[in-house]
Amino acid sequence: MWLALDEERGQQVQLRLWPAGTESAQVLKRLTSLSSPFLPPPLDQLATLDGVWVSHAHHASCVSLETWLTREHYLPFLEAVRLLSEIASVMEAAEIEGLRHGSLQPAVVLWRNSHTLLMDLGLCQAKGIEVTAAHDLVAFGVLAHRVLTGQIPEENQANAPSRLREHLPPGLSRAVVRCLCINRTATPVTWHELSILLSNLVTPAQGYTIQHLRDQADWLRRQGQEKQASVLEQEAEKRANERLQSEQARITGSPERHN
């Protein structure tokens, strides 16, 4: 990885270097056809530098998921689901183009202002390394387990994330286990299934628990997004009050009043 100055925008960027050759050219062409907002934009012109190609650039201010997890251990539920959903959507589209990752891990997941960038997709193939779909799905399961619980699952073990962290939807926990067990099951999970499951979890705010909302509000506040944090805190407080009123009505046997 190299640091450079984007003179047009006046910003420092990081450059990703790929081996020069026909294989790289084919992979980069397929990457360009994806046009995903969660992939770094390829450079308009491939520059040659000491026998390698400069293929991608992104803001140097992006933070790696590895850096965050080393400091905070895991992500709040809403942020974790959003990030996993974006990665799954990229991998589903990549599968259609015959692209694999081969080194899916927190170090190659970057984000800036809650915007995800998945780096190095197809790089292993450009280097001539054979990668299977199962390899990427297991790696995704390990990554998902870590962002949801803060722990890396032991090798050849597939403990459900819900055993380590409360308030996780059973369907999500089962999907992570299916990724980890993909080589030991007759019905392996697919990127399409994961993409649908995660996108559905991202959308319905009513499906989130009060704790989910409070955790996300705390996350947003630490990112300097005070307005969004306040909205979630108000929603959490509203639901907490509704729950309290419902419980009081149940105990006293009086009908619950609604304004």
Coordinates of N, CA and C in Angstrom, one line a residue, residues 156-242:
N156 N -12.7 -25.1 13.8 CA -13.6 -26.3 13.8 C -14.7 -26.3 14.9
Q157 N -14.9 -25.1 15.4 CA -16.0 -24.9 16.3 C -17.0 -23.9 15.7
A158 N -18.3 -24.1 16.0 CA -19.3 -23.2 15.4 C -20.4 -22.9 16.5
N159 N -19.9 -22.2 17.5 CA -20.8 -21.8 18.6 C -21.6 -20.6 18.1
A160 N -22.9 -20.6 18.4 CA -23.8 -19.6 18.0 C -23.4 -18.3 18.7
P161 N -23.4 -17.2 17.9 CA -23.1 -15.9 18.5 C -24.1 -15.5 19.6
S162 N -25.3 -16.0 19.5 CA -26.3 -15.6 20.5 C -26.0 -16.2 21.9
R163 N -25.1 -17.2 22.0 CA -24.7 -17.7 23.3 C -23.7 -16.7 24.0
L164 N -23.1 -15.8 23.2 CA -22.1 -14.9 23.8 C -22.7 -13.5 23.9
R165 N -23.7 -13.2 23.2 CA -24.3 -11.8 23.3 C -25.8 -11.8 23.2
E166 N -26.4 -11.1 24.1 CA -27.9 -11.1 24.1 C -28.5 -10.3 23.0
H167 N -29.8 -10.5 22.8 CA -30.6 -9.7 21.9 C -30.2 -9.9 20.4
L168 N -29.5 -11.0 20.1 CA -29.3 -11.3 18.6 C -30.4 -12.1 18.1
P169 N -30.9 -11.7 16.9 CA -32.0 -12.5 16.3 C -31.6 -13.9 16.0
P170 N -32.4 -14.9 16.3 CA -32.0 -16.3 16.1 C -31.6 -16.6 14.7
G171 N -32.3 -16.0 13.7 CA -32.0 -16.2 12.3 C -30.6 -15.8 11.9
L172 N -30.2 -14.7 12.5 CA -28.8 -14.2 12.2 C -27.8 -15.1 12.8
S173 N -28.0 -15.5 14.1 CA -27.1 -16.4 14.7 C -27.0 -17.7 14.0
R174 N -28.1 -18.3 13.5 CA -28.1 -19.5 12.8 C -27.3 -19.4 11.4
A175 N -27.5 -18.2 10.8 CA -26.8 -18.0 9.5 C -25.3 -17.9 9.7
V176 N -24.8 -17.4 10.8 CA -23.4 -17.3 11.1 C -22.9 -18.7 11.3
V177 N -23.6 -19.6 12.0 CA -23.2 -20.9 12.3 C -23.2 -21.7 10.9
R178 N -24.1 -21.5 10.1 CA -24.1 -22.1 8.8 C -22.9 -21.8 7.9
C179 N -22.5 -20.5 8.0 CA -21.2 -20.1 7.3 C -20.0 -20.9 7.9
L180 N -20.0 -21.0 9.2 CA -18.8 -21.6 9.8 C -18.8 -23.1 9.5
C181 N -20.0 -23.7 9.3 CA -20.1 -25.2 9.1 C -20.3 -25.5 7.7
I182 N -20.0 -24.6 6.8 CA -20.4 -24.8 5.4 C -19.8 -26.1 4.8
N183 N -18.6 -26.5 5.2 CA -18.0 -27.7 4.7 C -18.5 -29.0 5.4
R184 N -19.5 -28.8 6.3 CA -20.0 -30.0 7.1 C -21.5 -30.1 7.0
T185 N -22.1 -29.4 6.0 CA -23.5 -29.5 5.9 C -24.0 -29.8 4.5
A186 N -25.1 -30.4 4.4 CA -25.7 -30.8 3.1 C -26.4 -29.6 2.4
T187 N -26.7 -28.6 3.2 CA -27.4 -27.4 2.6 C -26.7 -26.2 3.0
P188 N -25.6 -25.9 2.3 CA -24.7 -24.7 2.6 C -25.5 -23.4 2.3
V189 N -25.2 -22.4 3.1 CA -25.8 -21.1 3.0 C -25.2 -20.5 1.7
T190 N -25.9 -19.5 1.1 CA -25.4 -18.8 -0.1 C -25.4 -17.3 0.2
W191 N -24.6 -16.6 -0.6 CA -24.5 -15.2 -0.5 C -25.9 -14.5 -0.7
H192 N -26.7 -15.1 -1.6 CA -28.0 -14.6 -1.8 C -28.9 -14.6 -0.5
E193 N -28.8 -15.8 0.2 CA -29.6 -15.9 1.4 C -29.1 -14.9 2.4
L194 N -27.8 -14.8 2.6 CA -27.2 -13.9 3.6 C -27.6 -12.4 3.3
S195 N -27.6 -12.1 2.0 CA -27.9 -10.7 1.6 C -29.3 -10.4 1.9
I196 N -30.2 -11.3 1.6 CA -31.7 -11.0 1.9 C -31.9 -10.9 3.4
L197 N -31.3 -11.9 4.2 CA -31.5 -11.9 5.7 C -31.0 -10.6 6.3
L198 N -29.8 -10.2 5.9 CA -29.2 -9.0 6.5 C -29.9 -7.7 6.1
S199 N -30.3 -7.6 4.8 CA -31.0 -6.4 4.3 C -32.3 -6.3 5.0
N200 N -33.0 -7.4 5.3 CA -34.3 -7.3 6.1 C -34.0 -6.9 7.5
L201 N -32.9 -7.2 8.1 CA -32.6 -6.8 9.4 C -32.2 -5.3 9.5
V202 N -31.7 -4.8 8.4 CA -31.3 -3.4 8.4 C -32.5 -2.5 8.3
T203 N -33.6 -2.9 7.6 CA -34.7 -2.1 7.3 C -35.7 -1.8 8.4
P204 N -36.2 -2.9 9.1 CA -37.3 -2.6 10.0 C -36.9 -2.1 11.4
A205 N -37.0 -0.8 11.7 CA -36.6 -0.3 13.0 C -37.5 -0.9 14.1
Q206 N -38.7 -1.3 13.8 CA -39.6 -1.8 14.8 C -39.0 -3.2 15.3
G207 N -38.2 -3.8 14.5 CA -37.6 -5.1 15.0 C -36.5 -5.0 15.9
Y208 N -36.0 -3.8 16.1 CA -34.8 -3.6 17.0 C -35.3 -3.5 18.5
T209 N -34.5 -4.0 19.4 CA -34.8 -3.9 20.8 C -34.4 -2.5 21.3
I210 N -34.8 -2.2 22.5 CA -34.5 -0.9 23.1 C -33.0 -0.8 23.3
Q211 N -32.4 -2.0 23.7 CA -30.9 -2.0 23.8 C -30.2 -1.8 22.5
H212 N -30.7 -2.4 21.4 CA -30.1 -2.1 20.1 C -30.0 -0.6 19.8
L213 N -31.2 0.1 20.1 CA -31.2 1.5 19.8 C -30.3 2.3 20.6
R214 N -30.2 1.9 21.9 CA -29.3 2.7 22.8 C -27.8 2.4 22.5
D215 N -27.5 1.2 22.1 CA -26.1 0.9 21.7 C -25.7 1.7 20.5
Q216 N -26.7 1.7 19.5 CA -26.4 2.5 18.3 C -26.3 4.0 18.5
A217 N -27.1 4.5 19.4 CA -27.0 5.9 19.7 C -25.7 6.3 20.4
D218 N -25.2 5.4 21.2 CA -23.9 5.6 21.9 C -22.8 5.6 20.8
W219 N -22.9 4.6 19.9 CA -21.9 4.5 18.8 C -21.9 5.8 17.9
L220 N -23.1 6.3 17.6 CA -23.2 7.5 16.7 C -22.6 8.7 17.4
R221 N -22.9 8.8 18.7 CA -22.4 9.9 19.5 C -20.9 9.9 19.5
R222 N -20.3 8.8 19.6 CA -18.8 8.7 19.6 C -18.2 9.0 18.2
Q223 N -19.1 8.9 17.2 CA -18.6 9.2 15.8 C -18.9 10.7 15.5
G224 N -19.4 11.4 16.5 CA -19.7 12.8 16.3 C -21.0 13.1 15.6
Q225 N -21.9 12.1 15.5 CA -23.2 12.2 14.8 C -24.3 12.4 15.9
E226 N -24.3 13.6 16.5 CA -25.1 13.9 17.6 C -26.6 13.9 17.2
K227 N -27.0 14.4 16.1 CA -28.4 14.5 15.7 C -29.0 13.1 15.5
Q228 N -28.3 12.2 14.8 CA -28.8 10.9 14.6 C -28.9 10.1 15.9
A229 N -27.9 10.4 16.8 CA -27.9 9.7 18.1 C -29.1 10.1 18.9
S230 N -29.5 11.4 18.9 CA -30.6 11.9 19.6 C -31.9 11.3 19.2
V231 N -32.0 11.1 17.8 CA -33.3 10.5 17.3 C -33.4 9.1 17.8
L232 N -32.4 8.3 17.8 CA -32.5 6.9 18.3 C -32.7 6.9 19.8
E233 N -32.1 7.8 20.6 CA -32.4 7.8 22.0 C -33.8 8.2 22.3
Q234 N -34.4 9.1 21.6 CA -35.8 9.4 21.7 C -36.7 8.2 21.5
E235 N -36.4 7.5 20.4 CA -37.1 6.3 20.1 C -37.0 5.2 21.1
A236 N -35.8 5.1 21.7 CA -35.6 4.1 22.8 C -36.4 4.5 24.0
E237 N -36.4 5.8 24.3 CA -37.1 6.3 25.5 C -38.6 6.1 25.3
K238 N -39.1 6.4 24.1 CA -40.5 6.2 23.8 C -40.9 4.7 24.0
R239 N -40.1 3.8 23.5 CA -40.5 2.4 23.7 C -40.4 1.9 25.1
A240 N -39.4 2.5 25.8 CA -39.3 2.1 27.3 C -40.5 2.6 28.0
N241 N -41.0 3.8 27.8 CA -42.2 4.3 28.4 C -43.4 3.5 28.1
E242 N -43.5 3.1 26.8 CA -44.7 2.3 26.4 C -44.7 1.0 27.1

